[in-house]
CSV table of N, CA and C and ligand atoms in Angstrom, one decimal:
chain,number,residue,atom,x,y,z
A,17,UNK,N,93.3,228.0,303.1
A,17,UNK,CA,93.4,229.2,302.9
A,17,UNK,C,92.4,229.3,301.5
A,18,UNK,N,91.3,230.6,301.6
A,18,UNK,CA,90.2,230.3,300.8
A,18,UNK,C,90.4,231.6,300.1
A,19,UNK,N,90.4,232.1,298.4
A,19,UNK,CA,90.8,233.2,298.0
A,19,UNK,C,90.3,234.8,298.6
A,20,UNK,N,89.1,234.5,299.9
A,20,UNK,CA,88.6,235.6,300.2
A,20,UNK,C,89.4,236.0,301.4
A,21,UNK,N,90.0,234.8,302.0
A,21,UNK,CA,91.1,235.2,302.8
A,21,UNK,C,92.4,235.9,302.8
A,22,UNK,N,93.0,235.7,301.4
A,22,UNK,CA,93.5,236.2,300.7
A,22,UNK,C,93.8,237.9,299.9
A,23,UNK,N,92.2,237.7,299.9
A,23,UNK,CA,92.0,238.8,298.9
A,23,UNK,C,92.4,239.5,297.3
A,24,UNK,N,91.9,238.6,297.1
A,24,UNK,CA,92.6,238.3,295.6
A,24,UNK,C,91.4,238.8,294.5
A,25,UNK,N,91.8,240.3,293.8
A,25,UNK,CA,90.7,241.0,293.5
A,25,UNK,C,90.1,239.6,292.0
A,26,UNK,N,89.2,239.4,291.8
A,26,UNK,CA,88.7,239.1,290.8
A,26,UNK,C,89.1,238.6,289.6
A,27,UNK,N,89.5,240.4,288.9
A,27,UNK,CA,90.2,240.2,287.8
A,27,UNK,C,91.4,239.7,287.8
A,28,UNK,N,92.5,239.6,289.2
A,28,UNK,CA,93.6,239.0,289.4
A,28,UNK,C,93.4,237.7,289.5
A,29,UNK,N,92.8,236.6,290.0
A,29,UNK,CA,91.9,235.7,289.9
A,29,UNK,C,91.8,235.1,288.7
A,30,UNK,N,90.9,236.2,287.5
A,30,UNK,CA,91.3,235.2,286.6
A,30,UNK,C,91.8,235.0,285.7
A,31,UNK,N,92.6,236.0,285.8
A,31,UNK,CA,94.0,236.6,285.1
A,31,UNK,C,94.9,234.8,285.3
A,32,UNK,N,95.0,235.0,286.6
A,32,UNK,CA,95.5,233.7,287.1
A,32,UNK,C,95.3,232.6,287.0
A,33,UNK,N,94.2,232.7,286.5
A,33,UNK,CA,93.5,230.8,285.8
A,33,UNK,C,93.2,231.1,284.6
A,34,UNK,N,93.7,232.0,284.0
A,34,UNK,CA,93.8,232.2,282.3
A,34,UNK,C,94.9,231.9,282.3
A,35,UNK,N,96.1,231.7,282.8
A,35,UNK,CA,97.9,232.0,282.4
A,35,UNK,C,98.0,230.3,282.5
A,36,UNK,N,97.7,229.7,284.0
A,36,UNK,CA,97.3,228.8,283.7
A,36,UNK,C,96.9,227.8,283.3
A,37,UNK,N,95.4,228.0,282.6
A,37,UNK,CA,95.2,227.1,281.3
A,37,UNK,C,96.5,227.1,280.0
A,38,UNK,N,96.9,228.3,280.3
A,38,UNK,CA,98.1,228.3,278.8
A,38,UNK,C,99.2,228.3,278.6
A,39,UNK,N,99.3,228.1,280.6
A,39,UNK,CA,100.7,227.1,280.7
A,39,UNK,C,100.4,225.5,280.3
A,40,UNK,N,99.4,225.4,280.3
A,40,UNK,CA,99.2,223.5,280.2
A,40,UNK,C,98.9,223.6,278.7
A,41,UNK,N,98.1,224.5,277.8
A,41,UNK,CA,97.6,224.1,276.7
A,41,UNK,C,99.5,224.2,276.0
A,42,UNK,N,100.0,224.9,276.1
A,42,UNK,CA,101.5,225.1,275.1
A,42,UNK,C,102.3,223.7,276.0
A,43,UNK,N,102.2,223.7,276.8
A,43,UNK,CA,102.5,222.0,277.6
A,43,UNK,C,102.2,220.7,276.5
A,44,UNK,N,101.4,221.3,276.9
A,44,UNK,CA,100.3,219.9,275.5
A,44,UNK,C,100.7,220.4,274.4
A,45,UNK,N,101.1,221.5,273.1
A,45,UNK,CA,101.1,221.7,272.4
A,45,UNK,C,102.7,220.9,272.0
A,46,UNK,N,103.8,221.4,273.0
A,46,UNK,CA,105.0,221.3,272.6
A,46,UNK,C,105.1,219.1,272.4
A,47,UNK,N,104.5,219.0,273.7
A,47,UNK,CA,104.5,217.5,273.9
A,47,UNK,C,103.9,216.6,272.5
A,48,UNK,N,102.4,217.3,272.0
A,48,UNK,CA,102.0,216.8,270.8
A,48,UNK,C,103.1,217.0,269.4
A,49,UNK,N,103.9,217.8,269.6
A,49,UNK,CA,104.2,218.2,268.3
A,49,UNK,C,105.7,217.8,269.1
A,50,UNK,N,106.5,217.4,270.0
A,50,UNK,CA,107.5,216.3,269.9
A,50,UNK,C,107.0,215.0,269.8
A,51,UNK,N,106.3,214.5,270.6
A,51,UNK,CA,106.3,212.8,270.7
A,51,UNK,C,105.1,212.4,269.8
A,52,UNK,N,104.1,213.1,269.6
A,52,UNK,CA,103.1,212.5,268.5
A,52,UNK,C,103.2,212.6,267.0
A,53,UNK,N,104.1,214.3,266.9
A,53,UNK,CA,104.0,214.7,265.1
A,53,UNK,C,106.3,214.3,264.5
A,54,UNK,N,106.9,213.6,266.0
A,54,UNK,CA,108.0,213.5,266.1
A,54,UNK,C,109.1,215.1,265.2
A,55,UNK,N,108.6,215.8,265.8
A,55,UNK,CA,109.1,217.3,265.3
A,55,UNK,C,110.2,217.7,266.6
A,56,UNK,N,111.5,217.2,265.7
A,56,UNK,CA,112.1,217.4,267.0
A,56,UNK,C,113.5,218.1,266.8
A,57,UNK,N,114.0,219.3,268.2
A,57,UNK,CA,114.8,220.4,267.8
A,57,UNK,C,116.2,220.1,268.1
A,58,UNK,N,116.6,220.0,266.8
A,58,UNK,CA,118.4,220.0,266.5
A,58,UNK,C,119.3,220.4,267.8
A,59,UNK,N,120.0,219.6,268.3
A,59,UNK,CA,120.9,219.7,269.6
A,59,UNK,C,122.2,219.3,269.0
A,60,UNK,N,123.0,220.4,269.7
A,60,UNK,CA,124.3,219.8,269.1
A,60,UNK,C,124.8,218.4,269.8
A,61,UNK,N,125.0,217.5,269.1
A,61,UNK,CA,125.3,216.0,269.2
A,61,UNK,C,126.1,215.7,270.0
A,62,UNK,N,127.5,216.1,269.4
A,62,UNK,CA,129.2,216.4,270.3
A,62,UNK,C,129.6,217.3,269.5
A,63,UNK,N,131.2,217.3,270.1
A,63,UNK,CA,131.7,218.5,269.8
A,63,UNK,C,133.4,217.7,269.4
A,64,UNK,N,133.6,218.8,268.1
A,64,UNK,CA,134.8,218.2,267.2
A,64,UNK,C,135.6,219.7,267.4
A,65,UNK,N,136.8,219.3,266.5
A,65,UNK,CA,138.1,220.6,266.7
A,65,UNK,C,137.5,220.8,265.4
A,66,UNK,N,137.2,222.2,265.3
A,66,UNK,CA,136.9,222.5,263.7
A,66,UNK,C,138.6,222.3,262.6
A,67,UNK,N,139.4,222.1,263.3
A,67,UNK,CA,140.6,222.8,262.7
A,67,UNK,C,141.2,221.7,261.9
A,68,UNK,N,141.1,220.2,263.1
A,68,UNK,CA,141.0,219.4,262.4
A,68,UNK,C,140.3,217.8,262.0
A,69,UNK,N,138.9,218.7,261.9
A,69,UNK,CA,137.5,217.7,261.5
A,69,UNK,C,137.8,217.3,260.2
A,70,UNK,N,138.6,217.8,258.8
A,70,UNK,CA,138.5,217.2,257.7
A,70,UNK,C,139.8,216.0,257.9
A,71,UNK,N,140.9,216.2,258.8
A,71,UNK,CA,141.9,215.8,257.9
A,71,UNK,C,142.0,215.0,259.4
A,72,UNK,N,141.6,214.6,260.6
A,72,UNK,CA,141.8,213.6,261.2
A,72,UNK,C,141.0,212.4,261.1
A,73,UNK,N,142.3,211.4,260.8
A,73,UNK,CA,141.5,209.9,260.2
A,73,UNK,C,140.8,209.4,261.3
A,74,UNK,N,141.1,210.0,262.5
A,74,UNK,CA,139.8,209.2,263.0
A,74,UNK,C,138.1,210.1,263.4
A,75,UNK,N,138.5,211.0,261.9
A,75,UNK,CA,137.3,211.7,262.2
A,75,UNK,C,136.2,211.4,261.6
A,76,UNK,N,135.2,211.1,261.9
A,76,UNK,CA,134.3,210.3,260.2
A,76,UNK,C,134.2,212.0,258.9
A,77,UNK,N,134.3,213.1,259.3
A,77,UNK,CA,134.3,213.8,258.2
A,77,UNK,C,135.5,213.8,257.7
A,78,UNK,N,136.3,213.0,258.2
A,78,UNK,CA,138.0,212.7,257.2
A,78,UNK,C,137.0,212.2,255.4
A,79,UNK,N,136.1,211.2,255.6
A,79,UNK,CA,136.1,210.8,254.7
A,79,UNK,C,134.7,210.8,254.6
A,80,UNK,N,134.0,212.2,254.7
A,80,UNK,CA,132.9,212.1,254.4
A,80,UNK,C,132.1,211.6,253.8
A,81,UNK,N,130.4,211.0,254.2
A,81,UNK,CA,129.9,210.5,252.9
A,81,UNK,C,128.8,209.6,253.4
A,82,UNK,N,128.2,208.5,253.5
A,82,UNK,CA,127.0,207.7,253.6
A,82,UNK,C,126.9,206.5,253.8
A,83,UNK,N,127.3,206.7,255.0
A,83,UNK,CA,127.2,204.3,255.7
A,83,UNK,C,125.9,204.1,256.5
A,84,UNK,N,125.7,203.1,255.3
A,84,UNK,CA,124.9,202.2,255.9
A,84,UNK,C,124.9,201.1,257.6
A,85,UNK,N,123.7,201.8,258.1
A,85,UNK,CA,123.9,201.4,259.7
A,85,UNK,C,123.7,200.0,259.7
A,86,UNK,N,121.9,200.1,258.8
A,86,UNK,CA,121.4,198.3,258.5
A,86,UNK,C,119.9,199.1,257.5
A,87,UNK,N,119.6,197.8,256.9
A,87,UNK,CA,118.9,197.5,255.4
A,87,UNK,C,117.9,199.2,255.5
A,88,UNK,N,118.0,200.1,255.3
A,88,UNK,CA,116.8,201.2,255.2
A,88,UNK,C,117.5,202.1,256.4
A,89,UNK,N,118.5,202.3,257.1
A,89,UNK,CA,119.2,202.9,258.3
A,89,UNK,C,120.6,203.6,257.9
A,90,UNK,N,120.7,204.9,257.5
A,90,UNK,CA,121.8,205.5,257.0
A,90,UNK,C,122.2,207.0,258.3
A,91,UNK,N,123.9,207.0,258.3
A,91,UNK,CA,124.2,207.9,259.0
A,91,UNK,C,124.5,208.8,257.4
A,92,UNK,N,124.9,209.8,257.8
A,92,UNK,CA,125.2,211.1,256.1
A,92,UNK,C,126.2,211.5,257.8
A,93,UNK,N,127.4,211.5,256.9
A,93,UNK,CA,128.5,212.5,257.3
A,93,UNK,C,128.5,213.7,256.6
A,94,UNK,N,128.6,214.3,257.0
A,94,UNK,CA,128.6,215.8,256.2
A,94,UNK,C,129.1,217.1,256.3
A,95,UNK,N,130.3,217.5,255.6
A,95,UNK,CA,131.3,218.7,256.0
A,95,UNK,C,131.1,219.8,255.2
A,96,UNK,N,130.3,220.9,255.7
A,96,UNK,CA,130.3,222.2,255.3
A,96,UNK,C,131.9,222.9,255.0
A,97,UNK,N,131.8,223.4,253.7
A,97,UNK,CA,133.2,224.6,254.6
A,97,UNK,C,133.4,225.7,253.2
A,98,UNK,N,133.7,226.7,253.6
A,98,UNK,CA,133.9,228.2,252.7
A,98,UNK,C,135.5,227.9,252.3
A,99,UNK,N,136.4,227.3,252.7
A,99,UNK,CA,137.6,227.3,252.7
A,99,UNK,C,138.3,226.1,252.2
A,100,UNK,N,138.4,225.7,250.8
A,100,UNK,CA,138.9,226.8,249.4
A,100,UNK,C,137.8,226.7,248.6
A,101,UNK,N,136.4,226.0,249.0
A,101,UNK,CA,135.2,226.8,248.2
A,101,UNK,C,134.0,226.2,249.1
A,102,UNK,N,133.4,226.8,248.4
A,102,UNK,CA,131.7,227.0,249.2
A,102,UNK,C,131.3,225.8,249.1
A,103,UNK,N,131.3,225.1,249.5
A,103,UNK,CA,130.7,222.9,249.8
A,103,UNK,C,129.9,223.0,250.3
A,104,UNK,N,129.4,221.5,250.1
A,104,UNK,CA,129.3,220.6,251.1
A,104,UNK,C,129.9,219.3,250.7
A,105,UNK,N,130.7,218.4,251.7
A,105,UNK,CA,130.9,217.4,250.9
A,105,UNK,C,130.3,216.1,251.9
A,106,UNK,N,129.7,215.3,250.8
A,106,UNK,CA,129.3,215.1,250.0
A,106,UNK,C,128.6,216.2,249.3
A,107,UNK,N,128.2,216.4,248.7
A,107,UNK,CA,127.2,217.5,247.7
A,107,UNK,C,125.8,216.4,247.6
A,108,UNK,N,126.3,215.4,247.2
A,108,UNK,CA,124.7,215.0,247.1
A,108,UNK,C,125.3,213.6,247.3
A,109,UNK,N,123.6,212.5,247.9
A,109,UNK,CA,124.0,211.5,247.9
A,109,UNK,C,122.5,210.9,247.8
A,110,UNK,N,122.8,209.4,247.7
A,110,UNK,CA,121.6,208.6,247.4
A,110,UNK,C,121.2,207.6,248.1
A,111,UNK,N,120.2,207.7,248.2
A,111,UNK,CA,119.4,206.6,249.4
A,111,UNK,C,118.0,205.9,247.8
A,112,UNK,N,117.7,204.5,249.2
A,112,UNK,CA,116.5,204.5,248.3
A,112,UNK,C,115.0,205.3,249.5
A,113,UNK,N,114.1,205.5,248.5
A,113,UNK,CA,112.8,205.3,248.9
A,113,UNK,C,112.4,204.6,250.4
A,114,UNK,N,111.8,205.3,251.4
A,114,UNK,CA,111.8,204.4,252.3
A,114,UNK,C,113.1,204.5,253.7
A,115,UNK,N,114.0,204.9,253.1
A,115,UNK,CA,115.2,205.2,254.0
A,115,UNK,C,115.3,206.0,254.9
A,116,UNK,N,116.0,206.2,256.1
A,116,UNK,CA,115.7,206.7,257.5
A,116,UNK,C,117.9,207.3,257.8
A,117,UNK,N,117.4,208.4,257.2
A,117,UNK,CA,118.8,209.2,257.3
A,117,UNK,C,119.2,210.1,258.5
A,118,UNK,N,120.2,209.8,259.3
A,118,UNK,CA,120.7,210.4,260.3
A,118,UNK,C,122.2,211.5,259.9
A,119,UNK,N,121.7,212.8,259.8
A,119,UNK,CA,122.7,213.8,259.2
A,119,UNK,C,123.3,214.4,260.2
A,120,UNK,N,124.9,213.7,260.4
A,120,UNK,CA,126.0,214.6,261.4
A,120,UNK,C,126.2,215.9,260.6
A,121,UNK,N,126.3,216.8,260.5
A,121,UNK,CA,126.8,218.3,260.3
A,121,UNK,C,127.6,218.8,260.8
A,122,UNK,N,128.7,218.9,260.5
A,122,UNK,CA,130.0,220.2,261.5
A,122,UNK,C,130.7,220.3,259.8
A,123,UNK,N,130.9,222.0,261.0
A,123,UNK,CA,131.7,222.9,259.4
A,123,UNK,C,133.3,223.0,260.0
A,124,UNK,N,134.3,223.2,258.4
A,124,UNK,CA,135.4,223.2,258.9
A,124,UNK,C,136.3,224.5,259.3
A,125,UNK,N,135.2,225.2,258.9
A,125,UNK,CA,135.6,227.0,259.4
A,125,UNK,C,134.7,227.4,259.8
A,126,UNK,N,133.6,228.2,259.0
A,126,UNK,CA,132.6,229.2,259.8
A,126,UNK,C,131.9,228.7,259.5
A,127,UNK,N,130.4,229.5,260.3
A,127,UNK,CA,129.1,229.0,260.5
A,127,UNK,C,128.0,229.0,259.1
A,128,UNK,N,127.6,227.9,259.0
A,128,UNK,CA,126.6,227.2,258.0
A,128,UNK,C,125.6,226.9,258.6
A,129,UNK,N,124.8,226.8,257.7
A,129,UNK,CA,123.6,226.1,258.1
A,129,UNK,C,123.2,225.0,257.0
A,130,UNK,N,122.3,224.7,257.3
A,130,UNK,CA,121.4,223.5,256.0
A,130,UNK,C,120.2,223.4,256.4
A,131,UNK,N,119.9,223.1,254.9
A,131,UNK,CA,118.4,223.5,255.5
A,131,UNK,C,117.8,222.1,253.9
A,132,UNK,N,117.0,221.1,254.2
A,132,UNK,CA,116.6,220.0,253.2
A,132,UNK,C,115.4,220.5,252.9
A,133,UNK,N,115.1,220.8,252.2
A,133,UNK,CA,113.5,220.5,250.9
A,133,UNK,C,112.7,220.0,251.6
A,134,UNK,N,111.8,220.0,251.0
A,134,UNK,CA,110.5,219.7,251.6
A,134,UNK,C,110.3,218.8,252.6
A,135,UNK,N,111.3,219.1,253.9
A,135,UNK,CA,111.4,218.0,255.0
A,135,UNK,C,111.7,219.5,256.3
A,136,UNK,N,111.5,218.6,258.1
A,136,UNK,CA,111.4,219.3,258.5
A,136,UNK,C,113.2,219.9,259.2
A,137,UNK,N,113.8,219.1,258.3
A,137,UNK,CA,115.1,219.7,258.1
A,137,UNK,C,115.9,220.9,258.6
A,138,UNK,N,116.4,221.6,259.1
A,138,UNK,CA,116.4,223.6,259.2
A,138,UNK,C,117.3,223.6,261.0
A,139,UNK,N,118.5,223.4,260.4
A,139,UNK,CA,119.5,223.7,261.2
A,139,UNK,C,120.7,224.6,260.8
A,140,UNK,N,121.6,225.3,262.1
A,140,UNK,CA,122.8,226.1,261.8
A,140,UNK,C,124.1,224.9,261.9
A,141,UNK,N,125.0,224.9,261.1
A,141,UNK,CA,126.4,224.2,261.3
A,141,UNK,C,127.5,224.8,261.7
A,142,UNK,N,127.3,224.7,263.2
A,142,UNK,CA,128.4,225.5,263.5
A,142,UNK,C,129.8,224.8,264.0
A,143,UNK,N,131.1,225.9,263.7
A,143,UNK,CA,132.4,225.1,263.5
A,143,UNK,C,132.7,224.5,265.4
A,144,UNK,N,132.2,223.4,265.2
A,144,UNK,CA,133.0,222.6,267.1
A,144,UNK,C,132.5,222.1,267.1
A,145,UNK,N,130.3,222.3,266.8
A,145,UNK,CA,129.6,221.1,266.8
A,145,UNK,C,129.4,220.1,265.9
A,146,UNK,N,128.1,219.2,265.8
A,146,UNK,CA,127.5,218.6,265.4
A,146,UNK,C,126.2,218.6,265.7
A,147,UNK,N,125.9,219.2,264.2
A,147,UNK,CA,124.2,218.9,264.4
A,147,UNK,C,124.1,217.4,263.8
A,148,UNK,N,123.0,217.3,264.2
A,148,UNK,CA,122.1,215.8,264.4
A,148,UNK,C,120.8,216.1,263.6
A,149,UNK,N,120.6,215.6,262.7
A,149,UNK,CA,118.6,215.2,262.2
A,149,UNK,C,118.3,214.3,261.6
A,150,UNK,N,117.1,213.6,262.2
A,150,UNK,CA,116.8,212.1,261.1
A,150,UNK,C,115.7,212.5,260.2
A,151,UNK,N,116.5,212.0,259.4
A,151,UNK,CA,114.9,212.4,258.2
A,151,UNK,C,114.6,211.4,257.4
A,152,UNK,N,113.4,211.1,257.1
A,152,UNK,CA,113.2,209.5,257.2
A,152,UNK,C,112.0,210.4,255.3
A,153,UNK,N,112.4,209.6,254.7
A,153,UNK,CA,112.4,209.9,252.8
A,153,UNK,C,111.8,208.5,252.5
A,154,UNK,N,110.2,209.3,252.3
A,154,UNK,CA,109.8,208.4,252.1
A,154,UNK,C,109.4,208.3,250.6
A,155,UNK,N,109.1,209.6,250.0
A,155,UNK,CA,108.4,210.2,248.5
A,155,UNK,C,110.0,210.1,247.9
A,156,UNK,N,110.2,209.1,246.3
A,156,UNK,CA,111.4,209.4,245.8
A,156,UNK,C,111.1,210.6,245.1
A,157,UNK,N,112.1,211.1,244.8
A,157,UNK,CA,112.6,212.7,244.0
A,157,UNK,C,114.0,213.1,244.8
A,158,UNK,N,114.1,214.9,244.0
A,158,UNK,CA,115.3,214.8,244.3
A,158,UNK,C,115.0,216.2,246.0
A,159,UNK,N,116.0,216.1,246.5
A,159,UNK,CA,115.6,216.7,247.6
A,159,UNK,C,117.1,218.0,248.1
A,160,UNK,N,116.9,219.1,247.4
A,160,UNK,CA,117.9,220.1,247.7
A,160,UNK,C,117.7,220.6,249.3
A,161,UNK,N,119.7,220.6,249.7
A,161,UNK,CA,119.5,221.2,250.8
A,161,UNK,C,120.4,222.1,250.2
A,162,UNK,N,120.5,223.8,251.0
A,162,UNK,CA,121.1,225.2,251.0
A,162,UNK,C,121.3,225.5,252.3
A,163,UNK,N,122.7,226.1,251.9
A,163,UNK,CA,123.2,227.0,253.1
A,163,UNK,C,122.1,228.0,253.4
A,164,UNK,N,121.6,227.8,254.5
A,164,UNK,CA,121.0,229.0,255.4
A,164,UNK,C,121.3,230.1,256.0
A,165,UNK,N,122.7,229.9,256.4
A,165,UNK,CA,123.6,231.0,257.3
A,165,UNK,C,124.2,232.0,256.4
A,166,UNK,N,124.4,233.0,256.2
A,166,UNK,CA,125.5,233.5,255.4
A,166,UNK,C,126.9,233.7,255.9
A,167,UNK,N,127.3,232.7,254.3
A,167,UNK,CA,129.0,232.6,255.1
A,167,UNK,C,130.2,233.2,254.1
A,168,UNK,N,129.6,234.5,253.7
A,168,UNK,CA,130.7,234.8,252.4
A,168,UNK,C,130.1,234.8,251.7
A,169,UNK,N,131.2,235.3,250.2
A,169,UNK,CA,130.9,235.9,248.7
A,169,UNK,C,130.2,234.6,247.9
A,170,UNK,N,130.0,233.4,248.6
A,170,UNK,CA,129.9,232.2,248.1
A,170,UNK,C,128.4,231.7,248.3
A,171,UNK,N,128.0,231.9,249.4
A,171,UNK,CA,126.9,231.3,250.2
A,171,UNK,C,125.9,231.4,249.2
A,172,UNK,N,125.8,232.0,248.8
A,172,UNK,CA,124.6,231.4,247.6
A,172,UNK,C,125.1,230.1,246.9
A,173,UNK,N,126.3,229.8,246.0
A,173,UNK,CA,126.3,228.5,245.4
A,173,UNK,C,126.6,227.3,246.3
A,174,UNK,N,126.4,227.6,247.9
A,174,UNK,CA,126.7,226.3,248.4
A,174,UNK,C,125.4,225.8,248.8
A,175,UNK,N,125.2,224.4,248.2
A,175,UNK,CA,124.0,223.8,248.2
A,175,UNK,C,124.7,222.4,247.3
A,176,UNK,N,123.2,221.3,248.1
A,176,UNK,CA,123.7,219.8,247.4
A,176,UNK,C,122.5,219.1,247.4
A,177,UNK,N,121.8,218.1,247.4
A,177,UNK,CA,121.1,217.4,247.2
A,177,UNK,C,120.9,216.0,247.9
A,178,UNK,N,119.9,214.9,248.5
A,178,UNK,CA,119.5,214.0,248.6
A,178,UNK,C,118.8,213.8,247.2
A,179,UNK,N,119.1,212.6,246.7
A,179,UNK,CA,118.2,211.9,245.8
A,179,UNK,C,117.8,210.4,246.5
A,180,UNK,N,116.6,210.6,246.0
A,180,UNK,CA,115.3,209.7,246.6
A,180,UNK,C,115.5,208.5,245.5
A,181,UNK,N,115.9,207.6,245.5
A,181,UNK,CA,115.2,206.5,244.0
A,181,UNK,C,113.9,205.5,244.5
A,182,UNK,N,112.8,205.4,243.5
A,182,UNK,CA,112.1,204.5,244.0
A,182,UNK,C,112.8,203.1,244.2
B,3,LIG,CU1,127.1,227.9,254.0
B,3,LIG,CU2,125.7,229.9,253.5
């Protein structure tokens, strides 16, 4: 059936073509960002019980910190909490330059945020969920991380750092 038989107004047809081109452009932009530039959308990795996540001996967050998986590859288990103090556990991790670190962050109480300076890591930390994102640290330096969700009177003192050594 030709467009003439369907009686599509030329203006409408042009807008339909324009919309279709936009969809292709957006799909291309998202694909290039995801697969070409490695920009990941943080997704909930798994679920945990926020009441026991810090104390259950089977929970990695009962002993938070860095685990070396293989040379240059690390898993960092980080617990954010407001009780008894507003802080991240651990407050600081140290890795050599060139390391790839997968952050597994969860909260023991309220909602927090996690943003690492000079990286694309910036996500919410929701009680009961584990947020995961992998960051490669090529340049030595101090990469501070801060809480980006208002979580109470100690929100502003909630920070830590990834130290990348040469
Ligand atoms: Cu934790 Cu704001």
